[in-house]
mmCIF file of C-alpha atoms and ligand atoms in Angstrom:
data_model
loop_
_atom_site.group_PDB
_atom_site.id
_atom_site.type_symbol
_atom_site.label_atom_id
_atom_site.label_comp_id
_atom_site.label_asym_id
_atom_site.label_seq_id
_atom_site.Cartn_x
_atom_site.Cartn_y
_atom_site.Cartn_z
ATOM 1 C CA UNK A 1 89.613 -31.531 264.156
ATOM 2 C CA UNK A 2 93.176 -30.880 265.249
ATOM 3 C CA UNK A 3 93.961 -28.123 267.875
ATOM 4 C CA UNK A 4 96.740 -25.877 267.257
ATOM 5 C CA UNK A 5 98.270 -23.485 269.909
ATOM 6 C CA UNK A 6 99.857 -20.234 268.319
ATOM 7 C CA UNK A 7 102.294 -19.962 271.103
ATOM 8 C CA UNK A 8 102.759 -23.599 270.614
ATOM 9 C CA UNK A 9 103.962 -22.865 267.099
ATOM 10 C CA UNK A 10 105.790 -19.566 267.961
ATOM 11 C CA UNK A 11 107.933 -21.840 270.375
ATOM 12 C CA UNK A 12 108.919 -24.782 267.932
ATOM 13 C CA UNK A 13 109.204 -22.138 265.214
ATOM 14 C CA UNK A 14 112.164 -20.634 267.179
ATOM 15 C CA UNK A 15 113.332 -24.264 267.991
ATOM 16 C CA UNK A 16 113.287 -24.859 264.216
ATOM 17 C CA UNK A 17 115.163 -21.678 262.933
ATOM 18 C CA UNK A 18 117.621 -22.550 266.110
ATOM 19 C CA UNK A 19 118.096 -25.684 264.001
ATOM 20 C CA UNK A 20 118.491 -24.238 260.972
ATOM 21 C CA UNK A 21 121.133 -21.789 261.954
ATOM 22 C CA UNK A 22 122.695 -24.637 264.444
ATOM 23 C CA UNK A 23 123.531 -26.350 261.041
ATOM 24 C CA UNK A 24 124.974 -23.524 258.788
ATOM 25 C CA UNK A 25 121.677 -22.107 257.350
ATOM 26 C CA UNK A 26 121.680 -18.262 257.223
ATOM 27 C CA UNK A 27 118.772 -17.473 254.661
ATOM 28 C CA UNK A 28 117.345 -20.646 254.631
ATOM 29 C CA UNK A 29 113.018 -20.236 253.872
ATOM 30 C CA UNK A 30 110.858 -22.533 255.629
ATOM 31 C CA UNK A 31 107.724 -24.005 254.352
ATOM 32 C CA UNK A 32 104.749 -24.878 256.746
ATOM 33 C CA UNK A 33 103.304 -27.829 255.921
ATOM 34 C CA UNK A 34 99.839 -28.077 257.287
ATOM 35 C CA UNK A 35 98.255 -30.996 255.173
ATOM 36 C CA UNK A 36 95.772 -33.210 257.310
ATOM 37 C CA UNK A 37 95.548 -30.141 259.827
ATOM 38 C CA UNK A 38 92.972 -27.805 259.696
ATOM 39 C CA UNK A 39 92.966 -23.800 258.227
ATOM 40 C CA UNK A 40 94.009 -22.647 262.167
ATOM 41 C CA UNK A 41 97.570 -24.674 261.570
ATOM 42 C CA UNK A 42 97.269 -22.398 258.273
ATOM 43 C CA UNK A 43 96.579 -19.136 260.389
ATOM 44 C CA UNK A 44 99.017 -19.995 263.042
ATOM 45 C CA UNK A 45 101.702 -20.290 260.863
ATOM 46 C CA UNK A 46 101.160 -17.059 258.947
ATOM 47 C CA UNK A 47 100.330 -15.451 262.903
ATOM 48 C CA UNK A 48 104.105 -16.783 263.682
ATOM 49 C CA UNK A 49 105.601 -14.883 260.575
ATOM 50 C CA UNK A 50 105.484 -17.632 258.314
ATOM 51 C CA UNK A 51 104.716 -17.236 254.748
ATOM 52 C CA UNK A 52 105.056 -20.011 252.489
ATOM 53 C CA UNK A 53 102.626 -23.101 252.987
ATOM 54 C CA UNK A 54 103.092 -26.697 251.809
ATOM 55 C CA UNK A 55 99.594 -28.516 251.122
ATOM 56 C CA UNK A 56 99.924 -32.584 249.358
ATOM 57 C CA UNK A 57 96.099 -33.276 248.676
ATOM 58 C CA UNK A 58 94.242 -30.914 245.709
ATOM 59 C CA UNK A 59 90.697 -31.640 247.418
ATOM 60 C CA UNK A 60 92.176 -30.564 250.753
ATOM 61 C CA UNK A 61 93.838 -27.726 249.258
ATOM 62 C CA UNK A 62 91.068 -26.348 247.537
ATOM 63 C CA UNK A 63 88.699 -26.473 250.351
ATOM 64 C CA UNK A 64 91.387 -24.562 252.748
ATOM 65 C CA UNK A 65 92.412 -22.110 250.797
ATOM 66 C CA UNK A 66 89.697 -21.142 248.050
ATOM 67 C CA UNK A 67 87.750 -18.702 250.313
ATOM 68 C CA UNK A 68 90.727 -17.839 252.777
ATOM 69 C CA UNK A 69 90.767 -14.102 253.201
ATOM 70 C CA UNK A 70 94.095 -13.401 253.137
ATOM 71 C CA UNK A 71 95.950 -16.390 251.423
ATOM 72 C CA UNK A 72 100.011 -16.898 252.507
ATOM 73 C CA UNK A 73 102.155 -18.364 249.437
ATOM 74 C CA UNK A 74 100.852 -21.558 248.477
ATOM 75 C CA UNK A 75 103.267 -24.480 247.625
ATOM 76 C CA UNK A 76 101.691 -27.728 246.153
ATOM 77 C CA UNK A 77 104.095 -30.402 248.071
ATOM 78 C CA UNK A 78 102.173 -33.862 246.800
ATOM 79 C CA UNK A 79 101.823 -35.908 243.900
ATOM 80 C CA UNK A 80 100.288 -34.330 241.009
ATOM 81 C CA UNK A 81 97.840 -35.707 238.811
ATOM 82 C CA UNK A 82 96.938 -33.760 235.855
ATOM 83 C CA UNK A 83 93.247 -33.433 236.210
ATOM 84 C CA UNK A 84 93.764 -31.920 239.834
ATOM 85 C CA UNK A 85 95.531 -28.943 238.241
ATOM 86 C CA UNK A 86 92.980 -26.684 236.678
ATOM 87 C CA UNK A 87 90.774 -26.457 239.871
ATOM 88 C CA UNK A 88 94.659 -26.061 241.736
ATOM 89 C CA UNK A 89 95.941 -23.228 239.362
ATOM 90 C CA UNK A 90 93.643 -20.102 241.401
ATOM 91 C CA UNK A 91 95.149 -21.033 244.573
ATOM 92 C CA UNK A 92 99.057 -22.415 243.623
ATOM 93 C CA UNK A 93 101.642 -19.914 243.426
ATOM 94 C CA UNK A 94 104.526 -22.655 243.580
ATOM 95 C CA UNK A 95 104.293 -26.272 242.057
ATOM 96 C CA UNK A 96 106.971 -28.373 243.711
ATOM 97 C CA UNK A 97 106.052 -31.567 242.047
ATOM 98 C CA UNK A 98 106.189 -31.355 238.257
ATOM 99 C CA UNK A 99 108.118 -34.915 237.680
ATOM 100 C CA UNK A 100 106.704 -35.374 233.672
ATOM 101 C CA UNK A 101 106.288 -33.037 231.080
ATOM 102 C CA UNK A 102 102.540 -34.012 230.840
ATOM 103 C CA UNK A 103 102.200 -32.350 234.230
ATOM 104 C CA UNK A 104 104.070 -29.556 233.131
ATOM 105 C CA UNK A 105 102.171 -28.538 229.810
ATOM 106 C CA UNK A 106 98.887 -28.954 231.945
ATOM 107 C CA UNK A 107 100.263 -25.896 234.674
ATOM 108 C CA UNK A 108 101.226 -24.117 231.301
ATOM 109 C CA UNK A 109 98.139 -24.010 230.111
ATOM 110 C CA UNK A 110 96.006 -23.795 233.586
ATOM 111 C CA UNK A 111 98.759 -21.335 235.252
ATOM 112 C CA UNK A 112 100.786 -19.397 232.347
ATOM 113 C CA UNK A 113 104.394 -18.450 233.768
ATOM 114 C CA UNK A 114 103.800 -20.444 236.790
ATOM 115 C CA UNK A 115 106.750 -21.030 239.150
ATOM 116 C CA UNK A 116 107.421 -24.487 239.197
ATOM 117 C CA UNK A 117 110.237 -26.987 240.032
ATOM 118 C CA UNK A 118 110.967 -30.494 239.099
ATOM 119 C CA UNK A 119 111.088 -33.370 241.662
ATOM 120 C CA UNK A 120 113.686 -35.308 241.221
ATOM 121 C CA UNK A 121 113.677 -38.868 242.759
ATOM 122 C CA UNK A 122 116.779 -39.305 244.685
ATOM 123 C CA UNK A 123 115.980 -41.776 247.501
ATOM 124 C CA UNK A 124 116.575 -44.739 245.474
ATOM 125 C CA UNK A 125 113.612 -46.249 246.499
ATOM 126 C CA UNK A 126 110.544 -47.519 244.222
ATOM 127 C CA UNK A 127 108.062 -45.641 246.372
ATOM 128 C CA UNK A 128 108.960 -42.065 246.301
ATOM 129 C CA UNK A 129 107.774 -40.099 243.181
ATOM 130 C CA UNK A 130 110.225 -37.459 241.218
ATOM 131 C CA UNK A 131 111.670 -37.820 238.180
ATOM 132 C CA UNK A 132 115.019 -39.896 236.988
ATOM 133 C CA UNK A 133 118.108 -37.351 238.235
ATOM 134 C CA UNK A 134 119.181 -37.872 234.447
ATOM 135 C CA UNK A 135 115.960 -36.483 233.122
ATOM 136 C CA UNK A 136 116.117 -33.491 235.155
ATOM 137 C CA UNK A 137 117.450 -31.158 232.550
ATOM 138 C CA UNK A 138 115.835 -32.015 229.541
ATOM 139 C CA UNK A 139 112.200 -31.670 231.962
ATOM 140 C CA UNK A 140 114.183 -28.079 233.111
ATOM 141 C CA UNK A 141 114.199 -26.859 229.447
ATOM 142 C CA UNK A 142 110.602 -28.735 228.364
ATOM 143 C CA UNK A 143 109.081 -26.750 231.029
ATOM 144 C CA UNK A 144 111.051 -23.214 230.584
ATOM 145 C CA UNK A 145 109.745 -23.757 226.651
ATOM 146 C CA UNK A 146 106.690 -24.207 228.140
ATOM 147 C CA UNK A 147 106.759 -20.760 229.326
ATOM 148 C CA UNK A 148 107.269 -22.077 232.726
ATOM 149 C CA UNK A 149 109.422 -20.306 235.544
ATOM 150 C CA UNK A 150 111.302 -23.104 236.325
ATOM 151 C CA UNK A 151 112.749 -22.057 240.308
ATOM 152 C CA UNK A 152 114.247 -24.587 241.647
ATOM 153 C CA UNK A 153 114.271 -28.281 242.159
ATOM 154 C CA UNK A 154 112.635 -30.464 245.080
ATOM 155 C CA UNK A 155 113.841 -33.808 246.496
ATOM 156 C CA UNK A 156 112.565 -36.074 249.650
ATOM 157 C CA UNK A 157 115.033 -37.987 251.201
ATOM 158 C CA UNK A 158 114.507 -41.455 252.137
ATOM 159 C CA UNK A 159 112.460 -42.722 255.471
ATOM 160 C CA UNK A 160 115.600 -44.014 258.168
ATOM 161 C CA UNK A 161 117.682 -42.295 259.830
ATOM 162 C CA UNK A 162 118.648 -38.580 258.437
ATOM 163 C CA UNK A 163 121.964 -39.207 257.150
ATOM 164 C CA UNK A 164 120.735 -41.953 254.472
ATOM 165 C CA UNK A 165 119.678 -38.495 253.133
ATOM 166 C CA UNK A 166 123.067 -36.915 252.658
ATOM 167 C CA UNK A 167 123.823 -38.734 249.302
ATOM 168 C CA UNK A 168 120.753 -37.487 247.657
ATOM 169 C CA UNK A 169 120.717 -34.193 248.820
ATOM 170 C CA UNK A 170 124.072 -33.430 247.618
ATOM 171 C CA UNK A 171 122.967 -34.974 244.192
ATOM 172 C CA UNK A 172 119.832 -32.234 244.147
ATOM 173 C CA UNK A 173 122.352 -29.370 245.244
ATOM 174 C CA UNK A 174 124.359 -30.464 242.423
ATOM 175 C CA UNK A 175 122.182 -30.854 239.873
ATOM 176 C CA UNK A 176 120.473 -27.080 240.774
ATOM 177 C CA UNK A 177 124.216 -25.852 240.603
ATOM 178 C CA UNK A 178 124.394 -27.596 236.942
ATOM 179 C CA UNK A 179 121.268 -25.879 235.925
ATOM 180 C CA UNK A 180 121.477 -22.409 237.067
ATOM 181 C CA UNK A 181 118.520 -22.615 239.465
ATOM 182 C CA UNK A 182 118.112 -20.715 242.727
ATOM 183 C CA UNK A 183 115.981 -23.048 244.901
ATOM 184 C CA UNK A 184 116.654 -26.626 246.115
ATOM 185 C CA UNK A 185 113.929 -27.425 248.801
ATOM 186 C CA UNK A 186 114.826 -30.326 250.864
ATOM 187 C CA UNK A 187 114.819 -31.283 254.475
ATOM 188 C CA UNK A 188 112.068 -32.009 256.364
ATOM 189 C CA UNK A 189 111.067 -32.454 260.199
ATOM 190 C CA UNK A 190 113.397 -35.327 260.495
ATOM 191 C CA UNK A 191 116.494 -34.473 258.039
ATOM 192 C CA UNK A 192 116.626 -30.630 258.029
ATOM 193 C CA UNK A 193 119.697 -30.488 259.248
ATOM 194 C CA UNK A 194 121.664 -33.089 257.034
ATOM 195 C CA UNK A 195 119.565 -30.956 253.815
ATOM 196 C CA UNK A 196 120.981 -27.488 255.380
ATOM 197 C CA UNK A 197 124.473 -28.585 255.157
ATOM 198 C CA UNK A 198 124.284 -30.187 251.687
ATOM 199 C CA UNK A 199 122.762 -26.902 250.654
ATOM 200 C CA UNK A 200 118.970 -26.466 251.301
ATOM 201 C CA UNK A 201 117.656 -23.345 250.779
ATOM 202 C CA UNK A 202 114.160 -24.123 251.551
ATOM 203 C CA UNK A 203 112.816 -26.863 254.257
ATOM 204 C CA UNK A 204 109.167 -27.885 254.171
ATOM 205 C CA UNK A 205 108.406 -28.657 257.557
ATOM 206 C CA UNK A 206 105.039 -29.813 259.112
ATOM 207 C CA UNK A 207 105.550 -31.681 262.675
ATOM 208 C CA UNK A 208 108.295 -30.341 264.046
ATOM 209 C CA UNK A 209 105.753 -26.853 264.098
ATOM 210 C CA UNK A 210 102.427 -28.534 264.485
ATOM 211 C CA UNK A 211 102.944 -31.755 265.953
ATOM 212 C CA UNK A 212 101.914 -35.294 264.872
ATOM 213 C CA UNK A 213 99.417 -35.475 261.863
ATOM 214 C CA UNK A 214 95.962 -36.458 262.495
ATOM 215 C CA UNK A 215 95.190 -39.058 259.735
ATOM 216 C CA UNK A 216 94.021 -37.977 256.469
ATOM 217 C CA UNK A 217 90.623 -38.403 256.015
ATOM 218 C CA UNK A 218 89.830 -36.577 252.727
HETATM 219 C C1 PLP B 1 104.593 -34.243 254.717
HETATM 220 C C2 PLP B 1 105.681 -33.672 253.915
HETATM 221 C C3 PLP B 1 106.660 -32.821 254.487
HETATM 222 C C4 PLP B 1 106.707 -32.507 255.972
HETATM 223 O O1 PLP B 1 107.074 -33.625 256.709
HETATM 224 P P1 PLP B 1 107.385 -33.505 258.282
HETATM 225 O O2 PLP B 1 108.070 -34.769 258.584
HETATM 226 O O3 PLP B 1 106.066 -33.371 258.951
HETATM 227 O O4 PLP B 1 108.224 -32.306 258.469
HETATM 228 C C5 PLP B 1 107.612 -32.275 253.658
HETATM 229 N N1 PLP B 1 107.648 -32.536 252.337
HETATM 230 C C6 PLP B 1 106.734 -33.341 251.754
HETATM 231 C C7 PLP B 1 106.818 -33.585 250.297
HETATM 232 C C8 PLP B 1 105.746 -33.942 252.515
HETATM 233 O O5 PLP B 1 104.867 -34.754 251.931
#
């Protein structure tokens, strides 16, 4: 079990909106990723003022969140697979990950009107998961037929050093200017900065609040 230290978090939390502004962010929202930590990473973000959580694993999810009392805004962050999302849809309020219509149609029918966005793949590398940035507006308007409220769209840069990021983040702001959409959510721990001035307007950050990871064991 990890230990987490509000005060601990309260301190990097104004380190990390320090950062934000440092880099031209004014009303940039911050995700608190808290997979692989326990629920007190959960309850010491929202104690810190934080209300939007990131969580990657469904099991893990589930078993964090189902019974919490007073559940913050929950973002699903991790790969989707389509027979995660029915026991997902009571406890998602924003799906980050859609990258295929089949994933889509699934939240449409689990989670009707469901804020969603599309990942788009845009580190050029084999491993990451996200859709083709071609694809991402005929995905857009399969999942807004879908009934879907399609917010935004969601990009990881690649591992290295944060400005192999720039490229692709300025792709993802472009492509969300294209569409229409409000939300682009990239930059994390490492590459917040670089995402903030390409355009961010969400970061989903999880060690530079909590710490290293302890492995996941789920
Ligand atoms: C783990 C993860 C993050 C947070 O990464 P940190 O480096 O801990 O800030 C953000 N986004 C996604 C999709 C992740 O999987």
């Amino acid at each position: 079990m990890s230990t987490i230290d509000v005060q601990n978090v309260q301190a990097n939390l104004r380190l990390l909106r320090e950062r934000i502004e440092a880099a031209g962010g004014s009303s940039v929202e911050i995700v608190a990723v808290t997979k692989t930590f326990g629920v007190d990473a959960i309850d010491a973000a929202v104690g810190s003022g934080i209300t939007n959580i990131g969580e990657n694993y469904a099991q893990e999810c589930v078993a964090k969140l189902r019974d919490h009392p007073s559940p913050p805004t929950v973002h699903f962050i991790g790969h989707l697979q389509r027979n995660k999302i029915r026991k997902l849809a009571p406890i998602v309020d924003v799906w980050q990950t859609v990258d295929r219509v089949e994933v889509g149609l699934e939240i449409s029918k689990r989670a009707p009107g469901a804020k969603v966005m599309v990942q788009v793949d845009i580190s050029g590398e084999e491993t990451k998961s996200g859709c083709d940035p071609a694809q991402a507006p005929s995905l857009v308007d399969s999942l807004v037929t879908d009934g879907l409220d399609v917010v935004g769209l969601m990009g990881i840069g690649p591992l290295g050093e944060p400005e192999m990021s720039r490229p692709g983040f300025r792709l993802l702001r472009s492509l969300v200017d294209e569409l229409g959409l409000a939300e682009c959510s990239m930059g994390m721990s490492g590459d917040l900065e670089v995402a903030v001035e390409e355009g961010s307007t969400m970061v989903r950050v999880g060690r530079a609040l909590f710490g290293e990871r302890p492995p996941k064991h789920v």
